[in-house]
Each structure stands twice: as C-alpha cells, then as structure tokens.
PDB file of C-alpha atoms in Angstrom:
ATOM      1  CA  MET A   1      -3.760  10.697 -16.647  1.00  0.00           C
ATOM      2  CA  THR A   2      -1.915  10.662 -13.221  1.00  0.00           C
ATOM      3  CA  THR A   3       0.708   8.061 -12.472  1.00  0.00           C
ATOM      4  CA  TYR A   4       1.031   7.204  -8.758  1.00  0.00           C
ATOM      5  CA  PHE A   5       4.205   5.244  -7.378  1.00  0.00           C
ATOM      6  CA  ASN A   6       4.330   3.260  -4.253  1.00  0.00           C
ATOM      7  CA  LYS A   7       7.778   4.062  -2.880  1.00  0.00           C
ATOM      8  CA  ARG A   8       7.941   0.959  -0.595  1.00  0.00           C
ATOM      9  CA  THR A   9       6.577  -1.807  -2.994  1.00  0.00           C
ATOM     10  CA  GLY A  10       7.547  -0.204  -6.384  1.00  0.00           C
ATOM     11  CA  ASP A  11       4.085  -0.598  -7.813  1.00  0.00           C
ATOM     12  CA  SER A  12       2.715   2.157 -10.013  1.00  0.00           C
ATOM     13  CA  VAL A  13      -0.817   2.671 -10.916  1.00  0.00           C
ATOM     14  CA  ASP A  14      -2.527   5.029 -13.575  1.00  0.00           C
ATOM     15  CA  MET A  15      -5.433   7.003 -12.604  1.00  0.00           C
ATOM     16  CA  PRO A  16      -7.727   9.045 -14.881  1.00  0.00           C
ATOM     17  CA  GLY A  17      -7.226  12.121 -12.493  1.00  0.00           C
ATOM     18  CA  ARG A  18      -6.104  12.739  -8.840  1.00  0.00           C
ATOM     19  CA  SER A  19      -7.002  10.106  -6.309  1.00  0.00           C
ATOM     20  CA  ALA A  20      -7.906  11.620  -2.897  1.00  0.00           C
ATOM     21  CA  ARG A  21      -7.248   8.230  -1.371  1.00  0.00           C
ATOM     22  CA  LEU A  22      -3.810   7.643  -2.763  1.00  0.00           C
ATOM     23  CA  ASP A  23      -2.914  11.375  -2.048  1.00  0.00           C
ATOM     24  CA  SER A  24      -3.601  10.676   1.659  1.00  0.00           C
ATOM     25  CA  LEU A  25      -1.334   7.708   1.835  1.00  0.00           C
ATOM     26  CA  ASP A  26       2.259   8.723   2.520  1.00  0.00           C
ATOM     27  CA  ASN A  27       3.513   5.536   0.711  1.00  0.00           C
ATOM     28  CA  TRP A  28       2.061   6.822  -2.519  1.00  0.00           C
ATOM     29  CA  GLU A  29       3.416   9.837  -4.775  1.00  0.00           C
ATOM     30  CA  ILE A  30       2.743  10.980  -8.128  1.00  0.00           C
ATOM     31  CA  ALA A  31       5.428   9.901 -10.591  1.00  0.00           C
ATOM     32  CA  GLU A  32       6.750  12.997 -12.490  1.00  0.00           C
ATOM     33  CA  GLY A  33       8.233  12.554 -16.031  1.00  0.00           C
ATOM     34  CA  THR A  34       9.282   9.195 -17.280  1.00  0.00           C
ATOM     35  CA  GLU A  35      11.908   8.578 -14.575  1.00  0.00           C
ATOM     36  CA  THR A  36      11.048   5.910 -12.078  1.00  0.00           C
ATOM     37  CA  PRO A  37      11.204   7.009  -8.306  1.00  0.00           C
ATOM     38  CA  THR A  38      13.251   5.181  -5.930  1.00  0.00           C
ATOM     39  CA  VAL A  39      11.805   2.449  -3.754  1.00  0.00           C
ATOM     40  CA  VAL A  40      12.398   3.065   0.058  1.00  0.00           C
ATOM     41  CA  THR A  41      13.317   0.001   1.772  1.00  0.00           C
ATOM     42  CA  ASP A  42      11.628  -0.213   5.245  1.00  0.00           C
ATOM     43  CA  GLY A  43      12.771  -3.533   6.743  1.00  0.00           C
ATOM     44  CA  VAL A  44       9.896  -5.842   6.237  1.00  0.00           C
ATOM     45  CA  LEU A  45       9.344  -5.190   2.587  1.00  0.00           C
ATOM     46  CA  SER A  46      12.839  -4.899   1.712  1.00  0.00           C
ATOM     47  CA  ARG A  47      12.987  -8.759   1.977  1.00  0.00           C
ATOM     48  CA  GLN A  48      13.763 -10.970  -1.030  1.00  0.00           C
ATOM     49  CA  ALA A  49      10.432 -11.309  -2.932  1.00  0.00           C
ATOM     50  CA  VAL A  50       9.162 -14.895  -3.287  1.00  0.00           C
ATOM     51  CA  PRO A  51       9.131 -15.970  -6.911  1.00  0.00           C
ATOM     52  CA  ALA A  52       5.625 -16.389  -8.592  1.00  0.00           C
ATOM     53  CA  ASP A  53       4.357 -19.943  -8.696  1.00  0.00           C
ATOM     54  CA  THR A  54       4.870 -20.932 -12.379  1.00  0.00           C
ATOM     55  CA  GLY A  55       3.230 -24.239 -11.972  1.00  0.00           C
ATOM     56  CA  ALA A  56       6.576 -26.192 -12.094  1.00  0.00           C
ATOM     57  CA  ALA A  57       7.999 -26.935  -8.608  1.00  0.00           C
ATOM     58  CA  ALA A  58      10.943 -28.350  -7.421  1.00  0.00           C
ATOM     59  CA  PRO A  59      10.437 -32.149  -6.726  1.00  0.00           C
ATOM     60  CA  GLN A  60      11.226 -31.810  -3.065  1.00  0.00           C
ATOM     61  CA  GLU A  61       8.631 -28.983  -2.693  1.00  0.00           C
ATOM     62  CA  ARG A  62       5.478 -30.710  -4.028  1.00  0.00           C
ATOM     63  CA  GLU A  63       6.077 -34.361  -4.114  1.00  0.00           C
ATOM     64  CA  SER A  64       6.904 -34.813  -0.315  1.00  0.00           C
ATOM     65  CA  ALA A  65       4.348 -35.286   2.181  1.00  0.00           C
ATOM     66  CA  PRO A  66       4.361 -32.851   4.918  1.00  0.00           C
ATOM     67  CA  ALA A  67       6.209 -33.931   7.914  1.00  0.00           C
ATOM     68  CA  ALA A  68       4.357 -35.686  10.718  1.00  0.00           C
ATOM     69  CA  VAL A  69       3.791 -33.838  13.796  1.00  0.00           C
ATOM     70  CA  PRO A  70       5.298 -35.718  16.833  1.00  0.00           C
ATOM     71  CA  VAL A  71       2.851 -36.938  19.213  1.00  0.00           C
ATOM     72  CA  ASP A  72       3.725 -35.913  22.790  1.00  0.00           C
ATOM     73  CA  VAL A  73       4.642 -39.311  24.489  1.00  0.00           C
ATOM     74  CA  PRO A  74       5.193 -38.937  28.105  1.00  0.00           C
ATOM     75  CA  ALA A  75       8.651 -40.010  29.218  1.00  0.00           C
ATOM     76  CA  GLY A  76       7.096 -42.577  31.817  1.00  0.00           C
ATOM     77  CA  PRO A  77       3.826 -43.769  33.273  1.00  0.00           C
ATOM     78  CA  PRO A  78       1.763 -41.627  35.642  1.00  0.00           C
ATOM     79  CA  ALA A  79       1.823 -42.301  39.282  1.00  0.00           C
ATOM     80  CA  LYS A  80      -0.433 -45.127  40.534  1.00  0.00           C
ATOM     81  CA  ALA A  81      -2.331 -42.555  42.336  1.00  0.00           C
ATOM     82  CA  ALA A  82      -2.908 -40.341  39.199  1.00  0.00           C
ATOM     83  CA  PRO A  83      -6.472 -40.065  37.941  1.00  0.00           C
ATOM     84  CA  LYS A  84      -7.683 -42.571  35.426  1.00  0.00           C
ATOM     85  CA  GLY A  85      -7.764 -39.959  32.611  1.00  0.00           C
ATOM     86  CA  GLU A  86      -4.007 -39.415  32.811  1.00  0.00           C
ATOM     87  CA  TRP A  87      -3.600 -43.279  32.683  1.00  0.00           C
ATOM     88  CA  GLN A  88      -5.750 -43.317  29.538  1.00  0.00           C
ATOM     89  CA  ALA A  89      -3.991 -40.448  27.935  1.00  0.00           C
ATOM     90  CA  TYR A  90      -0.701 -42.544  28.722  1.00  0.00           C
ATOM     91  CA  ALA A  91      -2.169 -45.681  27.266  1.00  0.00           C
ATOM     92  CA  ARG A  92      -3.297 -43.829  24.073  1.00  0.00           C
ATOM     93  CA  ALA A  93       0.055 -42.574  23.416  1.00  0.00           C
ATOM     94  CA  ARG A  94       1.476 -46.093  23.853  1.00  0.00           C
ATOM     95  CA  ALA A  95      -1.196 -47.994  22.013  1.00  0.00           C
ATOM     96  CA  GLN A  96       0.213 -49.885  18.935  1.00  0.00           C
ATOM     97  CA  ASP A  97      -2.759 -49.760  16.668  1.00  0.00           C
ATOM     98  CA  SER A  98      -6.167 -48.296  16.446  1.00  0.00           C
ATOM     99  CA  ASP A  99      -7.910 -51.639  17.992  1.00  0.00           C
ATOM    100  CA  GLU A 100      -5.822 -51.319  21.114  1.00  0.00           C
ATOM    101  CA  ALA A 101      -6.716 -47.636  21.285  1.00  0.00           C
ATOM    102  CA  ALA A 102     -10.364 -48.403  21.082  1.00  0.00           C
ATOM    103  CA  GLU A 103     -10.020 -50.954  23.978  1.00  0.00           C
ATOM    104  CA  ILE A 104      -8.705 -48.187  26.455  1.00  0.00           C
ATOM    105  CA  ASP A 105     -11.988 -46.589  27.382  1.00  0.00           C
ATOM    106  CA  GLY A 106     -13.363 -49.879  28.532  1.00  0.00           C
ATOM    107  CA  LEU A 107     -10.462 -50.765  30.778  1.00  0.00           C
ATOM    108  CA  THR A 108     -10.450 -50.061  34.534  1.00  0.00           C
ATOM    109  CA  LYS A 109      -7.605 -47.971  36.264  1.00  0.00           C
ATOM    110  CA  ASP A 110      -6.030 -51.128  37.729  1.00  0.00           C
ATOM    111  CA  GLU A 111      -6.293 -52.888  34.131  1.00  0.00           C
ATOM    112  CA  LEU A 112      -4.497 -49.718  32.684  1.00  0.00           C
ATOM    113  CA  ILE A 113      -1.705 -49.819  35.359  1.00  0.00           C
ATOM    114  CA  SER A 114      -1.284 -53.419  34.846  1.00  0.00           C
ATOM    115  CA  ARG A 115      -1.106 -53.300  31.079  1.00  0.00           C
ATOM    116  CA  TYR A 116       0.919 -50.094  30.589  1.00  0.00           C
ATOM    117  CA  GLY A 117       3.359 -49.960  33.686  1.00  0.00           C
ATOM    118  CA  GLY A 118       3.257 -48.174  36.986  1.00  0.00           C
ATOM    119  CA  GLU A 119       6.166 -48.786  38.967  1.00  0.00           C
ATOM    120  CA  SER A 120       5.784 -45.335  40.752  1.00  0.00           C
TER     121      SER A 120
END
C-alpha cells in the first residue's frame, strides 16, 4: 500500500501501489512512515477554509432574502431630441407599477416627453 500526501492541501490517499499520475504531479509526494508531511502554503490555498455546511445555518445567512439589485435610474430625462427608445427606457425606470410600464410602448414620443419631463 502506497500513501500519497498532497503537500498543498494536506489531503492523503492510499493506493494499492504506485500511481504514475500522482508521481507525475509535483504537489503529491509519497508519505514515508507515520509522520505527517508538512503542508506548503502557496497563497491561494493557505486561506482559511470555509467550514462545511452542517445544515444549521446562522439566521442571517439563510433567512434573509438576497439584496435587490438596484435598477439604473437616469439622473434626469433625456434631451427632447433623444430617440424615442431612450425616452421609453427613462419612462420604464420611472414607472410606478406594471400597468404604467405596460402603457409605455403605446405612447408617442411627445406623450412620453409631456408625461415624464423634458425641460432640456
């Protein structure tokens, strides 16, 4: 029985004989005797390990809803000369509910400007 030790992760594996695959990888070495070889830190793998999920989570972790991604709302209305598509996007960002948002496609550019602003 041959025991291989991963000097970067600390893992060990018992093989029925020598493994050509593990012999060719520089992070695996054959463990000699009963002494555990030293783990070499390489920066990334030397970070603190994340504890395994035991099923019992902290209340803040599992019970809270994910944070809403803020919608990009333009600072002000587009210029009056801007294309209708820009006015529609601005109006959708300002719509108060889904009914109002559904109406936007049926409005003309002039109606969008009068309803959602357009001092520029």
